[in-house]
Amino acid sequence: MSGDFSSLRSDIPQLTREVHGRRLVYLDSAATSLTPRSVIEAMDQYYERHHSNVHRAVYLTAEEATAAFEGARADIASFISAPGGAEEVVFTHGTTESFNLIAHGWGARHLGPDSAIVLTEMEHHANLVPWFQLRERLGFEIRFLTVTDDFRLDLSNLDELLHGASLISFTGISNVLGTVNPVAEIAKRAHAVGVRVVVDGAQLVAHHPVDVEALGIDAICFGAHKMMGPTGIGAVWAKRDMWAEMDPFMGGGAMIADVSLDGYVPAPDNRRFEAGTPPIAEAVGFAAAIRYLRGWDMAALQAHEDTLTAEALRRLADVAPGRLRIIGPPTLDQRAGVISLDLDGVHPHDIAQVLDQHGVCVRPGHHCAKPLMKRFGLSATVRVSFGPYNTSSDIDVLIDALTAADAMFR
Amino acid sequence: MDGLDDLYKDIILDHYRSPRNRGELPVPPAMSAEGFNPLCGDQVTVYVTLDGDTISDIKITGTGCSISQASSSLMSAAVKGKTTSFAYDRLAVFKRLMTIDDTPGEPVNVRELGEMAALQGVVQFPARIKCAILAWNTLDQVLSTHASPQ
Ligand SMILES: Cc1ncc(COP(=O)(O)O)c(C=O)c1O
């Protein structure tokens, strides 16, 4: 299915902006995606009509707010085909907090001096640092899958690394290379030896249809702002039996069954993982974003982004031939619309600065994946990333701007 | 694209493509310090040989964006063969040009800065001021370690 996505653009208010007198060409969706009007309006509605705290209230607007908040949880569960429904979804403030919840909630109970987990060299700092922090306290071993010269996870020693480990946590799509990892295959091999499987879904859930049961994973972390929703909210989905193995990592109101001066009893259900007043307006916006994505159909949006990615890869080959290197898979095979570039002799920040003057938003830097940058001997790349609202004419502007940047510094 | 031409002046691009005083000096007798700018991942190492109070030689190595590397080159050309107090004076003027030091006083006499004045346009791009000042702060580090009593 490859539809007409030009009308989608008119749903995004920010796309009407001009910057430096040019049309805004937004190519930084891997960092955060632009927001459709329907998401903004849904959050406005909450603040204008239903603003109240959730749970435990008896008045009408609080019941409305609670229904909207819990409805969002159900929408998220169904979006990723959670087999156990809404009860398996816990809200967080974003992907980063989701990883902290799993590391401290699950890891603190299961890891110690004799245990090991497996991560990869391709991870975002969000799926590294929480585990490093926990390791400082508990002293377990962290093993790493490495990345091959052709930008794939090296699975040749996967079974060896999994042996004796209790958990593997890895990204579905690399936010630097665009590599799409074989989630189902890794999950199958991990489960064969009783290893829990956690996936970084920050990019995957935002750009591909995801069915957690079909992938055969135990948990996935993702956030709304990379999937056309608001900042400040994310989620963890985990299988019911995985939640049962976890302890709350934040304490406070709302997560308890009882509190006395002697101590507390955590809530019996997954409310024990949500301490304090949650981001309610953001949950409403998250649900609106999911409705929006479903309205266009995730598979169709992926196909659209795949088409753009293939076109960009093809056309980038003609820019500064021999000097512009794509740091990631060169074709659409198992890759998504995140394209990192290295232009010999021109620093990524200089490129991004010139692109900005052409109205083009791209990201220079290490993309919160310093070990991966080190693996390829780079300190920074220029990263181009697509969202559903991008078009072929965005690629035209990108190519012109890159050519101008190259001419300027060469 | 006015702003961009202000940022990437020909002098800057020239110093970026053909940096002056590139290289290392043996330490000791030379002194050195390393500076780092996390934004662009810029790195510079400044080597200085003092003859009494005079910077008799200066060399710089490093990697990074055009602004950091051109500023290093411009700085080395500006202070080589000059006294340390001249270098400190230039550093103070440069900080005012970059609006890092915004205490009221005489406006910066841009002409006094010579080629270094080409970096004036950086001020329109606040994120890049750190790139421009990196080499100067690193020189400051080298000279202040020397100044401390031995
Ligand atoms: C793959 C991946 N993981 C984790 C994160 C962290 O997301 P957030 O900063 O929204 O918590 C990001 C976003 O930068 C990402 O791309």
XYZ file of C-alpha atoms and ligand atoms in Angstrom:
576
model
C 0.000 0.000 0.000
C 1.627 3.249 -1.028
C -0.805 6.080 -0.623
C -0.788 9.822 -1.090
C 0.756 11.342 1.988
C 0.784 14.960 0.859
C -2.421 15.761 2.748
C -0.774 14.470 5.922
C 1.483 17.514 5.846
C -1.432 19.889 6.345
C -2.151 18.178 9.680
C 1.178 19.384 11.098
C 1.068 23.062 12.110
C 4.851 23.393 12.410
C 5.322 22.543 8.745
C 3.827 25.914 7.819
C 6.772 27.653 9.479
C 9.565 29.312 7.628
C 13.100 29.426 9.008
C 15.723 31.834 7.660
C 13.213 32.707 4.953
C 12.988 29.114 3.751
C 10.445 26.339 3.970
C 11.062 24.221 7.055
C 12.450 20.841 6.007
C 12.291 18.672 9.098
C 14.684 15.720 8.924
C 15.210 15.050 12.629
C 12.348 12.715 13.509
C 14.705 10.239 15.178
C 15.287 12.914 17.821
C 11.644 13.906 18.109
C 8.735 13.908 15.682
C 6.455 16.786 14.733
C 2.990 16.918 16.259
C -0.314 16.735 14.372
C -3.044 19.235 15.235
C -5.321 16.469 16.554
C -2.774 15.634 19.265
C -2.437 19.264 20.309
C -6.236 19.653 20.348
C -6.735 16.527 22.441
C -4.381 17.901 25.086
C -6.067 21.313 24.917
C -9.414 19.613 25.477
C -8.111 17.970 28.625
C -6.906 21.292 29.989
C -10.009 23.174 28.878
C -12.688 20.673 29.943
C -11.466 17.660 31.932
C -8.535 18.931 33.966
C -8.637 16.993 37.229
C -6.429 14.443 38.875
C -6.987 10.805 38.026
C -8.187 7.950 40.240
C -10.065 7.997 43.512
C -12.295 10.937 42.613
C -16.061 10.944 42.504
C -16.837 14.098 40.574
C -17.600 14.092 36.888
C -14.542 15.770 35.390
C -12.229 13.545 37.427
C -14.074 10.505 36.169
C -13.674 11.819 32.629
C -9.970 12.389 33.178
C -9.561 8.900 34.638
C -11.436 7.349 31.727
C -9.256 9.220 29.236
C -6.068 8.257 31.075
C -6.970 4.579 31.370
C -8.302 4.630 27.821
C -4.860 5.768 26.666
C -3.313 2.779 28.405
C -5.697 0.471 26.553
C -4.957 2.188 23.219
C -1.225 1.703 23.742
C -1.729 -1.953 24.634
C -3.758 -2.590 21.519
C -1.316 -0.605 19.322
C 1.435 -3.112 20.118
C -0.956 -6.105 20.389
C -0.208 -6.678 24.066
C -1.633 -10.131 24.795
C -2.613 -9.204 28.363
C -4.134 -5.844 27.447
C -3.888 -2.563 29.335
C -2.762 -4.189 32.580
C 0.589 -4.948 30.991
C 1.303 -1.289 30.171
C 2.931 1.041 32.690
C 3.342 4.745 32.026
C 6.717 6.435 32.481
C 8.081 9.833 31.528
C 9.808 8.442 28.461
C 12.004 5.697 27.060
C 14.841 6.622 29.399
C 12.702 6.239 32.492
C 11.312 2.999 31.082
C 14.819 1.533 31.035
C 15.496 2.780 34.541
C 12.288 1.115 35.671
C 13.328 -2.235 34.188
C 16.955 -2.030 35.282
C 16.119 -1.149 38.864
C 12.736 -2.875 39.079
C 13.805 -6.194 37.588
C 17.579 -6.051 37.767
C 17.850 -5.186 41.442
C 15.966 -8.363 42.319
C 17.675 -10.699 39.848
C 21.258 -9.550 39.406
C 24.285 -10.008 41.619
C 27.973 -10.932 41.576
C 27.341 -14.287 39.879
C 24.987 -13.089 37.159
C 25.328 -11.538 33.737
C 23.298 -9.588 31.207
C 23.845 -8.974 27.506
C 23.686 -5.552 25.847
C 25.049 -4.414 22.478
C 27.600 -1.950 21.180
C 24.760 -0.308 19.225
C 22.756 0.951 22.195
C 21.550 4.424 23.061
C 22.919 5.611 26.404
C 19.419 5.066 27.823
C 19.962 1.309 27.497
C 23.512 1.459 28.850
C 23.833 3.889 31.731
C 21.004 2.510 33.953
C 22.663 -0.922 33.745
C 26.094 0.588 34.494
C 24.629 2.339 37.533
C 23.127 -0.904 38.747
C 26.370 -2.786 38.125
C 28.190 -0.342 40.422
C 25.866 -1.449 43.216
C 25.474 -5.141 42.461
C 28.618 -6.119 40.621
C 27.157 -8.297 37.835
C 28.774 -8.878 34.470
C 27.718 -7.007 31.303
C 28.528 -8.687 27.990
C 28.246 -6.937 24.659
C 27.203 -8.054 21.221
C 29.487 -6.212 18.808
C 28.669 -4.539 15.496
C 30.079 -5.827 12.208
C 31.810 -3.692 9.587
C 28.559 -3.737 7.629
C 26.657 -2.198 10.515
C 24.809 -5.294 11.768
C 24.795 -6.913 15.174
C 27.334 -9.729 15.109
C 25.247 -12.714 16.177
C 28.021 -15.268 15.642
C 28.729 -15.501 19.368
C 25.189 -14.776 20.587
C 24.661 -18.232 22.081
C 27.975 -18.010 23.895
C 27.085 -14.602 25.371
C 23.603 -15.771 26.353
C 24.988 -18.782 28.174
C 24.549 -18.157 31.887
C 23.062 -14.683 31.358
C 19.673 -13.765 32.753
C 18.599 -10.905 30.461
C 19.362 -9.405 27.070
C 18.393 -5.829 26.230
C 18.898 -4.398 22.738
C 17.442 -1.905 20.311
C 14.905 -2.758 17.621
C 16.190 -0.032 15.289
C 19.507 1.773 15.728
C 18.992 5.516 16.177
C 22.371 6.105 14.486
C 22.798 3.473 11.781
C 19.169 2.852 10.881
C 19.871 -0.876 11.188
C 16.761 -2.963 11.875
C 17.755 -5.777 14.213
C 16.338 -9.314 13.981
C 14.306 -9.009 17.175
C 12.313 -12.227 16.806
C 15.391 -14.330 16.057
C 17.356 -12.965 19.020
C 14.330 -13.403 21.286
C 13.934 -17.013 20.203
C 17.565 -17.860 20.866
C 17.479 -16.074 24.230
C 14.320 -17.823 25.356
C 15.769 -21.170 24.340
C 18.222 -20.746 27.220
C 15.844 -19.012 29.621
C 17.099 -15.453 29.122
C 14.632 -12.540 29.467
C 14.327 -10.271 26.415
C 13.933 -6.482 26.632
C 13.755 -4.315 23.512
C 14.436 -0.596 23.043
C 11.401 0.346 20.989
C 12.040 4.109 20.852
C 12.521 3.993 17.072
C 10.872 0.645 16.323
C 7.426 1.377 17.761
C 7.459 4.818 16.141
C 8.163 3.607 12.615
C 7.142 -0.048 12.227
C 3.981 -1.963 13.100
C 4.845 -3.869 16.285
C 3.203 -7.018 17.611
C 4.976 -7.879 20.848
C 3.593 -11.386 20.921
C 4.730 -12.148 17.394
C 8.187 -10.779 18.247
C 8.244 -13.114 21.243
C 9.781 -10.570 23.622
C 9.285 -10.003 27.361
C 9.321 -6.216 27.502
C 9.636 -3.116 25.334
C 10.385 0.532 26.167
C 9.184 3.463 24.067
C 8.099 7.096 24.259
C 5.348 9.236 22.748
C 7.412 12.119 21.413
C 9.079 10.070 18.695
C 5.672 8.819 17.493
C 3.945 12.146 16.889
C 2.847 12.454 20.506
C 3.914 14.869 23.235
C 7.163 14.933 25.192
C 7.155 13.837 28.821
C 5.441 10.462 28.518
C 6.490 6.953 27.613
C 5.617 3.412 28.506
C 6.904 -0.012 29.327
C 5.045 -3.010 28.104
C 6.038 -6.241 29.796
C 4.478 -9.660 29.940
C 2.413 -10.316 33.010
C 4.914 -12.874 34.359
C 7.781 -10.401 33.870
C 5.929 -7.704 35.830
C 5.461 -10.267 38.585
C 9.254 -10.459 38.859
C 9.630 -6.699 39.331
C 9.644 -4.356 42.308
C 8.539 -0.719 42.210
C 11.490 1.582 41.705
C 9.828 4.846 42.661
C 7.785 5.303 45.781
C 5.102 7.816 46.672
C 1.399 8.379 46.302
C -0.800 6.277 44.025
C 1.513 3.236 44.021
C 0.454 1.919 47.425
C -2.196 -0.345 48.936
C -1.546 0.895 52.461
C 0.765 3.192 54.381
C 1.233 3.497 58.116
C 4.044 4.837 60.218
C 5.446 1.321 60.223
C 5.839 1.204 56.457
C 3.905 0.648 53.264
C 2.282 -2.089 51.213
C 2.593 -1.625 47.447
C -0.503 -1.816 45.273
C -1.189 -5.378 44.183
C -1.503 -4.533 40.503
C 0.734 -2.580 38.139
C -0.279 0.685 39.772
C 2.657 -0.063 42.078
C 4.947 1.060 39.242
C 3.306 4.490 38.830
C 4.123 6.744 41.760
C 2.674 10.240 41.970
C 0.393 12.166 39.643
C 1.071 10.880 36.137
C 1.417 13.050 33.018
C -2.316 13.048 32.288
C -2.556 15.532 29.427
C 0.396 13.768 27.832
C -1.357 10.400 28.122
C -4.340 11.919 26.335
C -1.963 13.252 23.665
C -0.241 9.861 23.430
C -3.591 8.210 22.716
C -4.411 10.850 20.097
C -1.053 10.194 18.412
C -1.815 6.487 18.283
C -5.218 7.214 16.763
C -3.489 9.421 14.222
C -0.898 6.798 13.271
C -3.566 4.107 13.045
C -5.703 6.366 10.886
C -2.925 6.375 8.308
C -2.032 2.743 9.020
C 1.413 1.909 10.403
C 2.281 -0.466 7.572
C 1.460 2.224 5.008
C 3.514 4.810 6.901
C 6.447 2.424 7.060
C 6.172 1.771 3.321
C 6.164 5.527 2.699
C 9.271 6.052 4.853
C 10.960 3.068 3.206
C 10.372 4.619 -0.209
C 11.901 7.901 0.948
C 14.842 6.102 2.531
C 15.594 4.170 -0.649
C 15.413 7.365 -2.687
C 17.679 9.235 -0.259
C 20.264 6.429 -0.201
C 20.288 6.368 -4.000
C 20.624 10.128 -4.402
C 23.192 10.592 -1.635
C 25.526 8.362 -3.618
C 25.890 11.252 -6.104
C 26.837 13.865 -3.498
C 30.614 14.337 -3.063
C 31.362 10.913 -4.553
C 34.129 9.070 -2.744
C 33.995 11.453 0.202
C 30.436 11.129 1.521
C 30.145 7.933 3.497
C 26.884 6.473 4.776
C 27.471 5.124 8.287
C 24.882 2.377 8.097
C 23.501 -0.220 5.697
C 23.714 1.087 2.101
C 20.393 -0.347 0.922
C 16.875 -0.761 2.261
C 17.628 -4.330 3.345
C 16.820 -4.456 7.085
C 17.215 -0.727 7.522
C 14.976 2.182 8.472
C 14.843 5.901 7.692
C 17.732 7.016 9.878
C 20.769 7.899 7.765
C 24.072 8.909 9.341
C 26.575 10.692 7.124
C 30.290 11.353 7.297
C 31.667 13.835 4.787
C 35.428 13.668 4.559
C 37.023 16.995 5.515
C 33.833 18.713 6.668
C 32.807 18.637 10.287
C 29.222 17.519 11.045
C 28.471 20.717 12.956
C 29.543 22.847 10.021
C 27.326 20.819 7.706
C 24.366 21.114 10.060
C 24.923 24.863 10.360
C 24.847 25.327 6.588
C 21.810 23.049 6.299
C 20.000 25.133 8.906
C 20.377 28.168 6.675
C 18.617 26.174 3.949
C 15.780 25.457 6.380
C 16.927 21.876 6.834
C 16.833 20.435 10.365
C 19.311 17.577 10.846
C 21.280 16.496 13.889
C 25.061 16.553 14.220
C 26.736 14.750 17.100
C 27.122 11.382 18.783
C 23.361 10.756 19.072
C 23.736 9.447 22.634
C 25.559 6.373 21.351
C 29.200 7.094 22.117
C 30.374 3.449 22.192
C 28.948 2.979 18.692
C 30.666 6.122 17.416
C 33.919 4.863 18.867
C 33.415 1.519 17.127
C 33.541 3.360 13.800
C 36.273 5.791 14.827
C 34.001 8.824 14.649
C 33.247 11.558 17.128
C 30.118 12.723 15.334
C 27.946 12.183 12.266
C 25.247 14.209 10.551
C 22.023 12.304 10.974
C 19.088 12.621 8.577
C 15.894 10.923 9.730
C 12.440 10.676 8.232
C 8.903 10.915 9.537
C 5.570 10.271 7.828
C 5.327 13.927 6.772
C 8.518 13.955 4.676
C 8.418 14.029 0.913
C 10.663 13.577 -2.032
C 10.993 17.361 -2.316
C 12.526 17.397 1.181
C 15.241 15.164 -0.256
C 15.726 17.671 -3.120
C 16.410 20.441 -0.605
C 18.672 18.176 1.457
C 20.786 17.225 -1.561
C 21.150 20.868 -2.657
C 22.078 21.978 0.847
C 24.624 19.189 1.293
C 26.173 20.055 -2.048
C 26.407 23.704 -0.972
C 27.986 22.746 2.365
C 30.535 20.587 0.617
C 31.438 23.338 -1.847
C 31.875 25.776 1.001
C 34.409 23.801 3.029
C 36.196 21.698 0.466
C 22.266 33.599 3.390
C 23.761 36.618 5.095
C 24.272 35.068 8.532
C 26.187 32.174 7.064
C 28.593 34.415 5.176
C 29.201 36.264 8.440
C 30.039 33.023 10.192
C 32.141 31.386 7.545
C 34.229 34.321 6.312
C 36.953 33.614 3.761
C 39.660 34.208 6.359
C 38.104 31.550 8.586
C 37.803 29.035 5.779
C 41.397 29.763 4.789
C 42.680 29.131 8.323
C 40.522 25.996 8.524
C 41.905 24.580 5.273
C 45.521 25.667 5.899
C 45.986 25.999 9.638
C 49.037 27.981 10.794
C 51.462 26.724 13.434
C 50.128 23.204 13.222
C 52.068 20.546 15.137
C 53.589 19.687 18.478
C 56.527 20.920 20.569
C 58.536 18.668 22.883
C 57.300 18.962 26.481
C 59.401 20.056 28.349
C 60.890 22.510 27.570
C 57.540 23.519 26.019
C 54.344 23.538 28.096
C 51.008 22.228 26.906
C 47.345 21.931 27.804
C 44.376 20.206 26.231
C 40.932 21.704 25.776
C 37.650 20.027 24.910
C 34.265 21.257 23.721
C 31.556 18.643 24.148
C 29.102 20.339 21.750
C 31.057 19.677 18.583
C 33.518 17.211 20.101
C 36.252 19.757 19.362
C 39.635 19.033 20.856
C 42.784 21.188 20.807
C 46.193 20.860 22.392
C 48.199 24.061 22.677
C 52.010 23.910 23.005
C 53.909 27.018 24.064
C 57.601 27.742 24.456
C 58.373 30.791 26.581
C 61.542 32.791 26.319
C 61.368 34.959 29.414
C 58.001 36.640 29.011
C 57.786 36.083 25.263
C 55.852 33.345 23.488
C 58.779 32.360 21.299
C 56.958 29.424 19.748
C 53.406 28.063 19.680
C 52.010 24.965 18.009
C 48.534 23.495 18.005
C 47.064 20.089 17.236
C 43.438 19.130 17.318
C 40.314 18.098 15.525
C 36.925 19.674 15.335
C 34.658 22.046 13.505
C 35.889 24.841 11.266
C 35.264 27.512 13.886
C 37.337 25.841 16.600
C 40.177 24.933 14.273
C 40.271 28.281 12.477
C 40.154 30.130 15.781
C 43.146 28.066 16.996
C 45.090 28.956 13.897
C 44.186 32.658 14.099
C 45.137 32.732 17.752
C 48.524 31.130 17.158
C 49.302 33.687 14.474
C 48.179 36.532 16.734
C 50.324 35.666 19.762
C 53.457 34.083 18.324
C 56.508 36.216 19.168
C 54.414 38.404 21.482
C 54.576 38.778 25.266
C 52.273 36.894 27.607
C 50.674 40.134 28.732
C 49.868 40.919 25.094
C 48.263 37.464 24.839
C 46.190 38.044 27.972
C 45.108 41.392 26.630
C 43.985 39.798 23.374
C 42.168 37.080 25.285
C 40.257 39.735 27.229
C 39.344 41.590 24.053
C 38.297 38.376 22.339
C 36.050 37.426 25.247
C 34.356 40.774 24.948
C 33.950 40.300 21.215
C 32.325 36.932 21.906
C 30.105 38.618 24.545
C 31.444 36.187 27.155
C 32.657 39.153 29.144
C 29.833 41.687 28.988
C 30.940 44.081 31.697
C 30.270 47.581 30.422
C 33.246 49.536 29.174
C 34.931 50.633 26.002
C 33.446 48.981 22.916
C 35.746 46.415 21.365
C 38.091 47.955 18.857
C 37.679 45.346 16.180
C 40.495 46.678 14.038
C 42.950 46.061 16.852
C 42.150 42.340 16.539
C 43.407 42.049 12.985
C 42.379 38.826 11.227
C 40.822 37.526 14.418
C 38.004 39.992 13.915
C 36.746 37.620 11.235
C 35.276 35.561 14.060
C 32.920 38.367 15.007
C 30.026 36.735 13.118
C 30.085 33.779 15.493
C 28.169 35.886 18.012
C 25.031 35.467 15.884
C 25.286 31.704 16.488
C 25.422 31.417 20.288
C 25.950 27.641 20.271
C 29.207 28.130 18.398
C 30.814 30.685 20.730
C 32.288 27.789 22.720
C 33.982 26.574 19.536
C 35.577 29.967 18.950
C 36.820 30.455 22.504
C 38.206 26.932 23.003
C 41.778 27.607 21.854
C 41.944 30.829 23.854
C 40.815 29.162 27.060
C 43.356 26.432 26.459
C 46.135 28.984 25.952
C 44.989 30.634 29.176
C 45.372 27.250 30.873
C 48.919 26.800 29.562
C 50.025 30.265 30.628
C 48.399 30.111 34.068
C 50.080 26.795 34.945
C 53.359 28.490 34.119
C 52.501 31.557 36.184
C 51.843 29.515 39.311
C 54.811 29.548 41.701
C 57.243 26.692 41.199
C 16.975 4.133 20.345
C 16.671 5.138 21.422
N 16.593 4.757 22.692
C 16.304 5.612 23.686
C 16.091 6.944 23.444
C 15.806 7.861 24.609
O 14.567 8.464 24.507
P 14.153 9.646 25.487
O 15.265 10.647 25.459
O 12.891 10.176 24.895
O 13.949 9.069 26.841
C 16.166 7.399 22.124
C 15.952 8.820 21.790
O 16.845 9.623 21.697
C 16.465 6.482 21.086
O 16.551 6.876 19.811
